C-alpha cells in the first residue's frame, strides 16, 4: 500500500502544539509548513510525495498510515527527528 502525506517538523512539542492550534484557527497546512517546518519539504508545503510502507521512520509511518484521507494527526508525533504534524493527502 502507498499513501501520500505532508508534514510539519519542529524540534519541540510546544511548537507542534502551537501549530495544531493555528490549524484549528483556520491557517492552512501548507502555509504553516512553509513558515515553521525544519524539513526540506517545507518549500513544497510539507509534501513528502507518495511512499510505501517501510520507507519512513517506523513511528511516523504508523501514524501516517492510520490517517484517513485529508485527516491530520490530532497530536504531535514524536520521532528521533523531532515532532511532526502529519496530514494524509492521498
mmCIF file of the C-alpha atoms, coordinates in Angstrom:
data_MODEL
# 
_entry.id   MODEL 
# 
loop_
_atom_site.group_PDB 
_atom_site.id 
_atom_site.type_symbol 
_atom_site.label_atom_id 
_atom_site.label_alt_id 
_atom_site.label_comp_id 
_atom_site.label_asym_id 
_atom_site.label_entity_id 
_atom_site.label_seq_id 
_atom_site.pdbx_PDB_ins_code 
_atom_site.Cartn_x 
_atom_site.Cartn_y 
_atom_site.Cartn_z 
_atom_site.occupancy 
_atom_site.B_iso_or_equiv 
_atom_site.pdbx_formal_charge 
_atom_site.auth_seq_id 
_atom_site.auth_comp_id 
_atom_site.auth_asym_id 
_atom_site.auth_atom_id 
_atom_site.pdbx_PDB_model_num 
ATOM 1  C CA . UNK A 1 1  ? 0.000  0.000  0.000  1.00 0.00 ? 1  UNK A CA 1 
ATOM 2  C CA . UNK A 1 2  ? 1.182  3.524  -0.820 1.00 0.00 ? 2  UNK A CA 1 
ATOM 3  C CA . UNK A 1 3  ? -0.008 6.855  0.516  1.00 0.00 ? 3  UNK A CA 1 
ATOM 4  C CA . UNK A 1 4  ? 0.884  10.495 0.047  1.00 0.00 ? 4  UNK A CA 1 
ATOM 5  C CA . UNK A 1 5  ? 1.405  12.697 3.068  1.00 0.00 ? 5  UNK A CA 1 
ATOM 6  C CA . UNK A 1 6  ? 2.660  16.092 4.135  1.00 0.00 ? 6  UNK A CA 1 
ATOM 7  C CA . UNK A 1 7  ? 4.206  17.027 7.444  1.00 0.00 ? 7  UNK A CA 1 
ATOM 8  C CA . UNK A 1 8  ? 5.477  19.875 9.543  1.00 0.00 ? 8  UNK A CA 1 
ATOM 9  C CA . UNK A 1 9  ? 8.617  19.045 11.533 1.00 0.00 ? 9  UNK A CA 1 
ATOM 10 C CA . UNK A 1 10 ? 9.703  21.059 14.581 1.00 0.00 ? 10 UNK A CA 1 
ATOM 11 C CA . UNK A 1 11 ? 12.131 20.447 17.436 1.00 0.00 ? 11 UNK A CA 1 
ATOM 12 C CA . UNK A 1 12 ? 9.837  20.977 20.418 1.00 0.00 ? 12 UNK A CA 1 
ATOM 13 C CA . UNK A 1 13 ? 6.445  19.630 21.422 1.00 0.00 ? 13 UNK A CA 1 
ATOM 14 C CA . UNK A 1 14 ? 5.164  23.088 22.378 1.00 0.00 ? 14 UNK A CA 1 
ATOM 15 C CA . UNK A 1 15 ? 5.909  24.306 18.819 1.00 0.00 ? 15 UNK A CA 1 
ATOM 16 C CA . UNK A 1 16 ? 3.914  21.406 17.359 1.00 0.00 ? 16 UNK A CA 1 
ATOM 17 C CA . UNK A 1 17 ? 1.022  22.126 19.718 1.00 0.00 ? 17 UNK A CA 1 
ATOM 18 C CA . UNK A 1 18 ? 1.061  25.806 18.682 1.00 0.00 ? 18 UNK A CA 1 
ATOM 19 C CA . UNK A 1 19 ? 0.882  24.705 15.027 1.00 0.00 ? 19 UNK A CA 1 
ATOM 20 C CA . UNK A 1 20 ? -2.071 22.411 15.748 1.00 0.00 ? 20 UNK A CA 1 
ATOM 21 C CA . UNK A 1 21 ? -3.876 25.365 17.368 1.00 0.00 ? 21 UNK A CA 1 
ATOM 22 C CA . UNK A 1 22 ? -3.093 27.530 14.317 1.00 0.00 ? 22 UNK A CA 1 
ATOM 23 C CA . UNK A 1 23 ? -4.558 24.841 12.033 1.00 0.00 ? 23 UNK A CA 1 
ATOM 24 C CA . UNK A 1 24 ? -7.743 24.770 14.119 1.00 0.00 ? 24 UNK A CA 1 
ATOM 25 C CA . UNK A 1 25 ? -7.995 28.558 13.877 1.00 0.00 ? 25 UNK A CA 1 
ATOM 26 C CA . UNK A 1 26 ? -8.010 28.425 10.076 1.00 0.00 ? 26 UNK A CA 1 
ATOM 27 C CA . UNK A 1 27 ? -4.384 28.660 8.933  1.00 0.00 ? 27 UNK A CA 1 
ATOM 28 C CA . UNK A 1 28 ? -3.556 26.346 6.035  1.00 0.00 ? 28 UNK A CA 1 
ATOM 29 C CA . UNK A 1 29 ? -1.288 23.345 6.461  1.00 0.00 ? 29 UNK A CA 1 
ATOM 30 C CA . UNK A 1 30 ? 0.885  24.454 3.535  1.00 0.00 ? 30 UNK A CA 1 
ATOM 31 C CA . UNK A 1 31 ? 1.319  27.984 4.920  1.00 0.00 ? 31 UNK A CA 1 
ATOM 32 C CA . UNK A 1 32 ? 2.355  26.658 8.344  1.00 0.00 ? 32 UNK A CA 1 
ATOM 33 C CA . UNK A 1 33 ? 4.710  24.085 6.827  1.00 0.00 ? 33 UNK A CA 1 
ATOM 34 C CA . UNK A 1 34 ? 6.463  26.725 4.715  1.00 0.00 ? 34 UNK A CA 1 
ATOM 35 C CA . UNK A 1 35 ? 6.815  29.009 7.704  1.00 0.00 ? 35 UNK A CA 1 
ATOM 36 C CA . UNK A 1 36 ? 7.763  26.613 10.530 1.00 0.00 ? 36 UNK A CA 1 
ATOM 37 C CA . UNK A 1 37 ? 8.854  23.192 9.279  1.00 0.00 ? 37 UNK A CA 1 
ATOM 38 C CA . UNK A 1 38 ? 12.535 22.357 9.645  1.00 0.00 ? 38 UNK A CA 1 
ATOM 39 C CA . UNK A 1 39 ? 12.374 19.726 6.893  1.00 0.00 ? 39 UNK A CA 1 
ATOM 40 C CA . UNK A 1 40 ? 13.434 20.494 3.295  1.00 0.00 ? 40 UNK A CA 1 
ATOM 41 C CA . UNK A 1 41 ? 9.847  19.537 2.330  1.00 0.00 ? 41 UNK A CA 1 
ATOM 42 C CA . UNK A 1 42 ? 8.756  22.896 3.817  1.00 0.00 ? 42 UNK A CA 1 
ATOM 43 C CA . UNK A 1 43 ? 9.358  24.541 0.440  1.00 0.00 ? 43 UNK A CA 1 
ATOM 44 C CA . UNK A 1 44 ? 6.664  22.260 -1.023 1.00 0.00 ? 44 UNK A CA 1 
ATOM 45 C CA . UNK A 1 45 ? 4.198  22.972 1.783  1.00 0.00 ? 45 UNK A CA 1 
ATOM 46 C CA . UNK A 1 46 ? 5.374  19.890 3.661  1.00 0.00 ? 46 UNK A CA 1 
ATOM 47 C CA . UNK A 1 47 ? 4.605  17.455 0.820  1.00 0.00 ? 47 UNK A CA 1 
ATOM 48 C CA . UNK A 1 48 ? 6.609  14.236 1.151  1.00 0.00 ? 48 UNK A CA 1 
ATOM 49 C CA . UNK A 1 49 ? 5.203  12.684 -2.008 1.00 0.00 ? 49 UNK A CA 1 
ATOM 50 C CA . UNK A 1 50 ? 3.988  9.110  -2.345 1.00 0.00 ? 50 UNK A CA 1 
ATOM 51 C CA . UNK A 1 51 ? 5.651  6.440  -0.233 1.00 0.00 ? 51 UNK A CA 1 
ATOM 52 C CA . UNK A 1 52 ? 5.152  2.789  0.638  1.00 0.00 ? 52 UNK A CA 1 
ATOM 53 C CA . UNK A 1 53 ? 5.373  1.067  3.990  1.00 0.00 ? 53 UNK A CA 1 
ATOM 54 C CA . UNK A 1 54 ? 8.936  0.532  5.138  1.00 0.00 ? 54 UNK A CA 1 
ATOM 55 C CA . UNK A 1 55 ? 10.268 3.813  3.683  1.00 0.00 ? 55 UNK A CA 1 
ATOM 56 C CA . UNK A 1 56 ? 9.851  6.217  6.624  1.00 0.00 ? 56 UNK A CA 1 
ATOM 57 C CA . UNK A 1 57 ? 10.616 6.259  10.336 1.00 0.00 ? 57 UNK A CA 1 
ATOM 58 C CA . UNK A 1 58 ? 8.504  3.497  11.922 1.00 0.00 ? 58 UNK A CA 1 
ATOM 59 C CA . UNK A 1 59 ? 6.647  5.781  14.359 1.00 0.00 ? 59 UNK A CA 1 
ATOM 60 C CA . UNK A 1 60 ? 5.986  8.362  11.629 1.00 0.00 ? 60 UNK A CA 1 
ATOM 61 C CA . UNK A 1 61 ? 4.799  5.699  9.228  1.00 0.00 ? 61 UNK A CA 1 
ATOM 62 C CA . UNK A 1 62 ? 2.447  4.098  11.752 1.00 0.00 ? 62 UNK A CA 1 
ATOM 63 C CA . UNK A 1 63 ? 0.778  7.468  12.381 1.00 0.00 ? 63 UNK A CA 1 
ATOM 64 C CA . UNK A 1 64 ? 0.613  8.397  8.676  1.00 0.00 ? 64 UNK A CA 1 
ATOM 65 C CA . UNK A 1 65 ? -0.891 5.086  7.534  1.00 0.00 ? 65 UNK A CA 1 
ATOM 66 C CA . UNK A 1 66 ? -3.500 5.236  10.329 1.00 0.00 ? 66 UNK A CA 1 
ATOM 67 C CA . UNK A 1 67 ? -4.906 8.516  8.979  1.00 0.00 ? 67 UNK A CA 1 
ATOM 68 C CA . UNK A 1 68 ? -7.891 8.764  6.676  1.00 0.00 ? 68 UNK A CA 1 
ATOM 69 C CA . UNK A 1 69 ? -7.685 10.870 3.508  1.00 0.00 ? 69 UNK A CA 1 
ATOM 70 C CA . UNK A 1 70 ? -7.287 14.598 4.335  1.00 0.00 ? 70 UNK A CA 1 
ATOM 71 C CA . UNK A 1 71 ? -7.014 13.845 8.044  1.00 0.00 ? 71 UNK A CA 1 
ATOM 72 C CA . UNK A 1 72 ? -4.327 15.416 10.261 1.00 0.00 ? 72 UNK A CA 1 
ATOM 73 C CA . UNK A 1 73 ? -2.790 13.852 13.357 1.00 0.00 ? 73 UNK A CA 1 
ATOM 74 C CA . UNK A 1 74 ? -4.638 15.193 16.425 1.00 0.00 ? 74 UNK A CA 1 
ATOM 75 C CA . UNK A 1 75 ? -1.439 15.206 18.499 1.00 0.00 ? 75 UNK A CA 1 
ATOM 76 C CA . UNK A 1 76 ? 2.219  15.745 17.629 1.00 0.00 ? 76 UNK A CA 1 
ATOM 77 C CA . UNK A 1 77 ? 4.039  12.555 16.605 1.00 0.00 ? 77 UNK A CA 1 
ATOM 78 C CA . UNK A 1 78 ? 7.490  12.240 18.175 1.00 0.00 ? 78 UNK A CA 1 
ATOM 79 C CA . UNK A 1 79 ? 10.313 10.575 16.249 1.00 0.00 ? 79 UNK A CA 1 
ATOM 80 C CA . UNK A 1 80 ? 14.087 10.760 16.523 1.00 0.00 ? 80 UNK A CA 1 
ATOM 81 C CA . UNK A 1 81 ? 13.904 13.776 14.174 1.00 0.00 ? 81 UNK A CA 1 
ATOM 82 C CA . UNK A 1 82 ? 11.556 15.844 16.350 1.00 0.00 ? 82 UNK A CA 1 
ATOM 83 C CA . UNK A 1 83 ? 7.805  16.437 16.462 1.00 0.00 ? 83 UNK A CA 1 
ATOM 84 C CA . UNK A 1 84 ? 5.631  16.030 13.385 1.00 0.00 ? 84 UNK A CA 1 
ATOM 85 C CA . UNK A 1 85 ? 2.159  17.159 12.420 1.00 0.00 ? 85 UNK A CA 1 
ATOM 86 C CA . UNK A 1 86 ? 1.145  14.773 9.617  1.00 0.00 ? 86 UNK A CA 1 
ATOM 87 C CA . UNK A 1 87 ? -1.641 15.103 7.036  1.00 0.00 ? 87 UNK A CA 1 
ATOM 88 C CA . UNK A 1 88 ? -2.567 12.292 4.658  1.00 0.00 ? 88 UNK A CA 1 
ATOM 89 C CA . UNK A 1 89 ? -3.280 13.707 1.197  1.00 0.00 ? 89 UNK A CA 1 
ATOM 90 C CA . UNK A 1 90 ? -3.718 10.565 -0.953 1.00 0.00 ? 90 UNK A CA 1 
# 
